[in-house]
XYZ file of C-alpha atoms in Angstrom:
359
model
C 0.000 0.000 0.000
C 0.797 3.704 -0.886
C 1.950 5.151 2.701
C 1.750 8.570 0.921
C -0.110 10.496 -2.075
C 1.655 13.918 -3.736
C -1.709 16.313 -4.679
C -1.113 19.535 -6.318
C -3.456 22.226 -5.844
C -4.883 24.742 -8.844
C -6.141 27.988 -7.986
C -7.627 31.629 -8.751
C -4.846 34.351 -8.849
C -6.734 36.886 -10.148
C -10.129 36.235 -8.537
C -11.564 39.287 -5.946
C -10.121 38.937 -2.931
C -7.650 36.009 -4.080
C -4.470 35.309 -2.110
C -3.340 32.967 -4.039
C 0.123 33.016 -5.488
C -0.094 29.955 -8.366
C 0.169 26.142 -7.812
C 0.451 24.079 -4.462
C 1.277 20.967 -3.511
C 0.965 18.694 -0.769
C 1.053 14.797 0.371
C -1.388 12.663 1.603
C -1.449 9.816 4.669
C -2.957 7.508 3.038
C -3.683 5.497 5.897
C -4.926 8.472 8.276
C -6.071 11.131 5.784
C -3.712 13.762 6.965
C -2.325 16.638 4.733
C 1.132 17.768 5.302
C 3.734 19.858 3.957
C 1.211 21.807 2.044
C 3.088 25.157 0.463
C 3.542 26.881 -2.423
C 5.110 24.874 -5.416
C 5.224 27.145 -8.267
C 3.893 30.576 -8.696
C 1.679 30.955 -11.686
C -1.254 32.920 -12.713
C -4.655 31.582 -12.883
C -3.668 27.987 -12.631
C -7.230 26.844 -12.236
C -7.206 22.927 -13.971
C -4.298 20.210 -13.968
C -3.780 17.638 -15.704
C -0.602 14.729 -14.904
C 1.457 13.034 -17.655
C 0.078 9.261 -17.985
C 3.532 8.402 -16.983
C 3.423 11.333 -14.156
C 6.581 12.903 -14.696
C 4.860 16.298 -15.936
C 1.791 18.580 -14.498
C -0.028 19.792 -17.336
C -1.336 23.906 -15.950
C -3.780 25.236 -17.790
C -3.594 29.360 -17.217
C -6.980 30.972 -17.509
C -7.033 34.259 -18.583
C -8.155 36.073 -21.799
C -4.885 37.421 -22.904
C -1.920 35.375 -23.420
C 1.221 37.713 -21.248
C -0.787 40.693 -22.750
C 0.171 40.201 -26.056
C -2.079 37.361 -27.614
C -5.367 36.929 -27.454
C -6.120 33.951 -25.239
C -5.057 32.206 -22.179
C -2.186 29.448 -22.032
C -1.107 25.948 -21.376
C 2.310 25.858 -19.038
C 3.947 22.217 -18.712
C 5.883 21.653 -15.165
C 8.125 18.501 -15.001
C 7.501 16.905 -11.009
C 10.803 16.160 -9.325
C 10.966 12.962 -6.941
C 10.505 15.186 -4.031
C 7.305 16.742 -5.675
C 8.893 20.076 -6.578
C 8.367 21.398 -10.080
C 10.372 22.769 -12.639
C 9.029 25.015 -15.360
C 9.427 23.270 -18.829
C 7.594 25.560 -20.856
C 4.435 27.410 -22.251
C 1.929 27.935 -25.135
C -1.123 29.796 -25.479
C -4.301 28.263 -26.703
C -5.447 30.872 -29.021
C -8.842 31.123 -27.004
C -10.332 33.584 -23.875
C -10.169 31.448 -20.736
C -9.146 27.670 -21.046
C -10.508 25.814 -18.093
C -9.794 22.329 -18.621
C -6.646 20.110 -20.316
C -7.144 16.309 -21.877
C -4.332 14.339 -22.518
C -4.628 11.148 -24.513
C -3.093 7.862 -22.990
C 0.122 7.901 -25.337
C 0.776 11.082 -24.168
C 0.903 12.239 -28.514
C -1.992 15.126 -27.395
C -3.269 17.445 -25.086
C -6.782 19.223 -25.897
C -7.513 22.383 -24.296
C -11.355 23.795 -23.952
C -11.073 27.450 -24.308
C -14.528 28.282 -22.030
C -15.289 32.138 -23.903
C -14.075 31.452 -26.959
C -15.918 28.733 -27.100
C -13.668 26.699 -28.998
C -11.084 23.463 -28.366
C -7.060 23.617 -29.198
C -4.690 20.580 -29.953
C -1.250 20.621 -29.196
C 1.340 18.261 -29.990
C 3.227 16.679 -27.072
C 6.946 16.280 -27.038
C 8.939 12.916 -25.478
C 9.820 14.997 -22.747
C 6.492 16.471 -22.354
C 7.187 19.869 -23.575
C 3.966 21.333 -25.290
C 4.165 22.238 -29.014
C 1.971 24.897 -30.934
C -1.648 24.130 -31.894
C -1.708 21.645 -34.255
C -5.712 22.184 -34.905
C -8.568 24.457 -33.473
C -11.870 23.918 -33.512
C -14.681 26.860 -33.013
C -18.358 25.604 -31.869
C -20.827 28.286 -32.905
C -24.746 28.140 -31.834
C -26.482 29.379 -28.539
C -29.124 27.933 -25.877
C -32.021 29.265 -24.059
C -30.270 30.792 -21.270
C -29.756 34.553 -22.276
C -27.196 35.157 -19.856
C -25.445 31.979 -19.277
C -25.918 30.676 -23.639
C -25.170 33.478 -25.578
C -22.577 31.537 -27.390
C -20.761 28.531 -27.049
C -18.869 27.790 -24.129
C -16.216 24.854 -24.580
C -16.094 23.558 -20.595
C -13.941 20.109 -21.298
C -12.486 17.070 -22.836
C -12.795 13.405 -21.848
C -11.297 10.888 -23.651
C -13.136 7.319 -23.999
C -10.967 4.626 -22.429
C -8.972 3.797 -25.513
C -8.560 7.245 -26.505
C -10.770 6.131 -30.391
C -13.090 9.250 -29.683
C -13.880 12.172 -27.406
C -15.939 14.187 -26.146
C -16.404 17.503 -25.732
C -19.016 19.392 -23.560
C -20.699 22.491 -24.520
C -22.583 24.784 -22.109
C -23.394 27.194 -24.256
C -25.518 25.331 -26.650
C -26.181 22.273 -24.422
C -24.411 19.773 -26.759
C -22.189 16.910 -26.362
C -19.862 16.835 -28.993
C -17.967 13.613 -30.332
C -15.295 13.420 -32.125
C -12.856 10.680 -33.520
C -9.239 10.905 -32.749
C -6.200 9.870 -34.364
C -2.935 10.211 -33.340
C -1.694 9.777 -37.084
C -3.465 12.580 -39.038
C -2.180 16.176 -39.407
C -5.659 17.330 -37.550
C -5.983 13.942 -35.129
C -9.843 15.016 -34.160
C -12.574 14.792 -36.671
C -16.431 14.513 -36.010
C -17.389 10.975 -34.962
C -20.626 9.897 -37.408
C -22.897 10.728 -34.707
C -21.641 14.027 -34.220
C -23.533 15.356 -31.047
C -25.837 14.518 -28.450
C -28.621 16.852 -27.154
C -28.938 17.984 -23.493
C -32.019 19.272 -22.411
C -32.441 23.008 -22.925
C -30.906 25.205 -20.962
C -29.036 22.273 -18.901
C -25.230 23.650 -19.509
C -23.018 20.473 -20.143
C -19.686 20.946 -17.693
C -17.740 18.008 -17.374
C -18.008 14.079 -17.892
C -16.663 10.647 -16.178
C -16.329 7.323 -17.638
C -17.180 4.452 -15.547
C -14.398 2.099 -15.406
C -15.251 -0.511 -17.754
C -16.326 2.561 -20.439
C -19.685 1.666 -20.904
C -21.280 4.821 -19.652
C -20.370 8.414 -19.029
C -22.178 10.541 -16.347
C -22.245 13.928 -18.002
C -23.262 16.730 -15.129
C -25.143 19.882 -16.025
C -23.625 22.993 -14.024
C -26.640 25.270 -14.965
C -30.400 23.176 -14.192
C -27.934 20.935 -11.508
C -28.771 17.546 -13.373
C -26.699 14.495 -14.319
C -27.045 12.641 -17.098
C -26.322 8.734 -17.574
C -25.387 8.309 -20.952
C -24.581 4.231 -22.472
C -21.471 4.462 -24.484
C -20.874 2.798 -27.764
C -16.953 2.592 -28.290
C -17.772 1.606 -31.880
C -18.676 4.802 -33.103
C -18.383 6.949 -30.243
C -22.225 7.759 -29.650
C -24.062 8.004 -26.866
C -27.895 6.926 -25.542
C -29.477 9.156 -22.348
C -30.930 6.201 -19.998
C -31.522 8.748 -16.907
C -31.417 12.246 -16.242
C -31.535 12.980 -12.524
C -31.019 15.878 -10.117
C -28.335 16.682 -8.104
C -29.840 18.443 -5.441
C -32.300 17.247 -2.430
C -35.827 16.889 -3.557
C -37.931 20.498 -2.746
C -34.751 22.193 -2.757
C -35.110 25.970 -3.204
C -31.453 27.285 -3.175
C -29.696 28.622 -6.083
C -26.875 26.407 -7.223
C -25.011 25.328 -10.108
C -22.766 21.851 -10.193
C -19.053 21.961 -10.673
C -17.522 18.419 -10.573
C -18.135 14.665 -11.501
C -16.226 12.266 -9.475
C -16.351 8.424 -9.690
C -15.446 6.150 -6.809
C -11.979 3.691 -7.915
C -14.674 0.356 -7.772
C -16.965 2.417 -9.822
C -20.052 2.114 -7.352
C -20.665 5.756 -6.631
C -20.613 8.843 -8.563
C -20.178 12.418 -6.537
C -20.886 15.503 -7.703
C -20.189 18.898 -6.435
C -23.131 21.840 -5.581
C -22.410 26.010 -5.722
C -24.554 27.430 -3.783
C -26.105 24.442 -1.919
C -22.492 23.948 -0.911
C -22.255 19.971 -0.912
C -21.428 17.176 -2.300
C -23.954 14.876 -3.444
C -23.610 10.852 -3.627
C -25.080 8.734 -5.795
C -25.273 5.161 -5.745
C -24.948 2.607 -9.150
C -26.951 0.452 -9.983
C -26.363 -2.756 -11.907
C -27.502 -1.254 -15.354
C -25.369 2.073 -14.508
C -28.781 4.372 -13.806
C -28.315 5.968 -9.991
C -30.070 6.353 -6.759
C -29.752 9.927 -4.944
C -28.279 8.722 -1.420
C -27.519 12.569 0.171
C -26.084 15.947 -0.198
C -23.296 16.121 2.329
C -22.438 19.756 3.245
C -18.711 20.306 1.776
C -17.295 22.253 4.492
C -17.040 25.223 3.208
C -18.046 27.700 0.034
C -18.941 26.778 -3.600
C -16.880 23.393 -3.606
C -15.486 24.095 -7.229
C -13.633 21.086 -7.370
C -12.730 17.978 -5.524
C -10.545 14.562 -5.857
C -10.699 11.122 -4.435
C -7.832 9.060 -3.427
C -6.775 6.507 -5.790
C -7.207 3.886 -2.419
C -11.070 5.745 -2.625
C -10.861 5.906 1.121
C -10.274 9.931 1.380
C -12.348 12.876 -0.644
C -10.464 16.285 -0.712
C -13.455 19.035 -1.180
C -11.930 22.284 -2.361
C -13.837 25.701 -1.561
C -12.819 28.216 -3.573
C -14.837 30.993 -1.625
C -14.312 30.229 1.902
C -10.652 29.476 1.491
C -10.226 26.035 2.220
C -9.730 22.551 1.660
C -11.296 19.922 3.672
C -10.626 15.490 4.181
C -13.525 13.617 4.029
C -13.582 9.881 5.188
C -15.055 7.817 2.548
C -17.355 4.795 3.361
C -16.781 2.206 0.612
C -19.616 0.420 1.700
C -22.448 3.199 2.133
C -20.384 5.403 -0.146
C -21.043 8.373 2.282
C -18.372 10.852 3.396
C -18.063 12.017 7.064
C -15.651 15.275 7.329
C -12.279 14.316 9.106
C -10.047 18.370 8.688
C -9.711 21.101 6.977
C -6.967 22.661 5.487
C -6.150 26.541 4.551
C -6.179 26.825 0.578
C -6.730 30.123 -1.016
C -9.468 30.088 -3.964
C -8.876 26.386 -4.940
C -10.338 25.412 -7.632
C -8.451 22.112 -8.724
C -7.102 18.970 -7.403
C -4.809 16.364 -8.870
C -3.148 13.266 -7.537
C -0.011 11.641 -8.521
């Protein structure tokens, strides 16, 4: 057994009221839950999603801001290579030719990384080196359309990438027009994505796709909905890449009245419980699986703290990190593999996290 887990935190530099200074990093008991030696790693601005090398000898940063070191248009990928004692040395950095990138995909073989660019609405390619140095956009691809929601759907808003299991197709989430968009890759081609023959699937209106998990065999994705606070179970075909909506269920407590919107999509390591994250109801909700991958609403377990951006689970699936980006803090949560429930343990001062990563 692991004694120890390296995290890395990703947070909001420029947010109001932000004193954050870029990246952090911290290990894990893996045994007791404890953080410790949580500091500063590498000072960066807007670092608010990471992604890890398959082989985890590089942190993929993704830089959100709308101009690239006030020259470019667009925010910026910056590649960190991870040092045995955790540290991080800079490699280097590229900008994504789109306002705000938010979230990084890297294929298995480690050929690609895919940026979603969240104002541009739009996703970027870039070549990967052997060392894991990030090359220039090899391919960009603008969405165009709008959804219901005035002031949320104006135009498309790229929120992520997820890779199938074997890396064949992708897909990417929309909130701006409520789509699911597939694609098939190749690592071979000049332009390796290219729309799978089913090129979309349809969210309800005014839902706002976010971000998506695979269970672990790959026969389902659980796509969550930041804006109506839904999830949606979705049977995968790895043949073509298209998907089938067998449940659509809410994230929040039945008669709930508070404003929220869901952030993350979490999926325990046995693949029996899916969590999701609540902004403004300030929890995390479990959900159990069933055998034919539908869910059952178990609770909403208060996070700790405010709008829980973000969280992670332990690869053991015995700890839950909730980050709070507005009350400044990071909190341990015991996880029941049995019930699937999580009973608060610490907390942890974090300021504006917004992104959590194990090594």
């Amino acid at each position: 057994m692991v004694p120890f887990y390296c995290g890395f935190i990703g947070t909001y530099t420029q947010s109001s009221n932000s004193k954050s200074e870029g990246i952090y990093s911290f290990t894990l008991d893996a045994k007791t839950g404890e953080v410790e030696d949580l500091h500063l790693a590498a000072r960066a601005d807007n670092p608010s999603w990471l992604s890890l090398h398959p082989a985890g000898q590089c942190l993929y940063v993704v830089n959100e801001l709308d101009d690239f070191n006030g020259k470019e248009k667009g925010g910026a990928v910056s590649v960190y290579s991870i040092k045995n004692d955790g540290s991080l040395d800079f490699i280097n950095q590229k900008t994504t030719q789109g306002k705000s990138p938010c979230h990084l995909a890297i294929n298995s073989g480690a050929s690609y990384a895919i940026a979603a660019n969240y104002y541009s609405g739009s996703i970027t390619v870039f070549p990967l080196a052997h060392n894991g140095a990030i090359n220039d956009p090899c391919q960009i691809i603008q969405f165009s359309g709008k959804g219901p929601n005035s002031l949320r759907q104006e135009a498309p808003h790229a929120h992520s990438f997820l890779f199938d299991k074997t890396c064949a197709f992708g897909l990417a989430m929309d909130l701006g027009t409520d789509r699911v968009m597939a694609y098939q890759f190749s690592s071979n081609t000049a332009e390796p994505l290219k729309p799978a023959d089913v090129p979309w699937y349809n969210s309800l209106p005014g839902s706002g796709p976010r971000h998506g998990i695979f269970n672990p065999r790959g026969t389902c994705v659980y796509i969550v909905n930041e804006i109506d606070s839904t999830l949606n179970v979705l049977k995968y075909n790895s043949i073509d890449g298209s998907v089938i909506n067998i449940q659509t269920i809410s994230c929040l407590p039945e008669n709930c009245k508070t404003q929220s919107t869901c952030a993350a999509v979490k999926i325990s390591p046995d693949g029996n419980f899916v969590y999701v994250s609540n902004r403004g109801h300030d929890s995390i909700t479990v959900f159990k699986v069933k055998r034919d991958d539908t869910l059952d609403f178990i609770d909403a377990i208060s996070s700790g703290g405010r709008t829980p951006r973000d969280f992670g689970i332990t690869p053991n699936g015995n700890y839950l990190l909730a980050l709070n980006q507005d009350s400044d803090n990071l909190v341990v949560f015991h996880r029941d593999e049995t019930s699937g429930c999580i009973e608060k343990k610490r907390e942890y001062p974090v300021p504006a996290p917004v992104c959590v990563i194990f090594r």
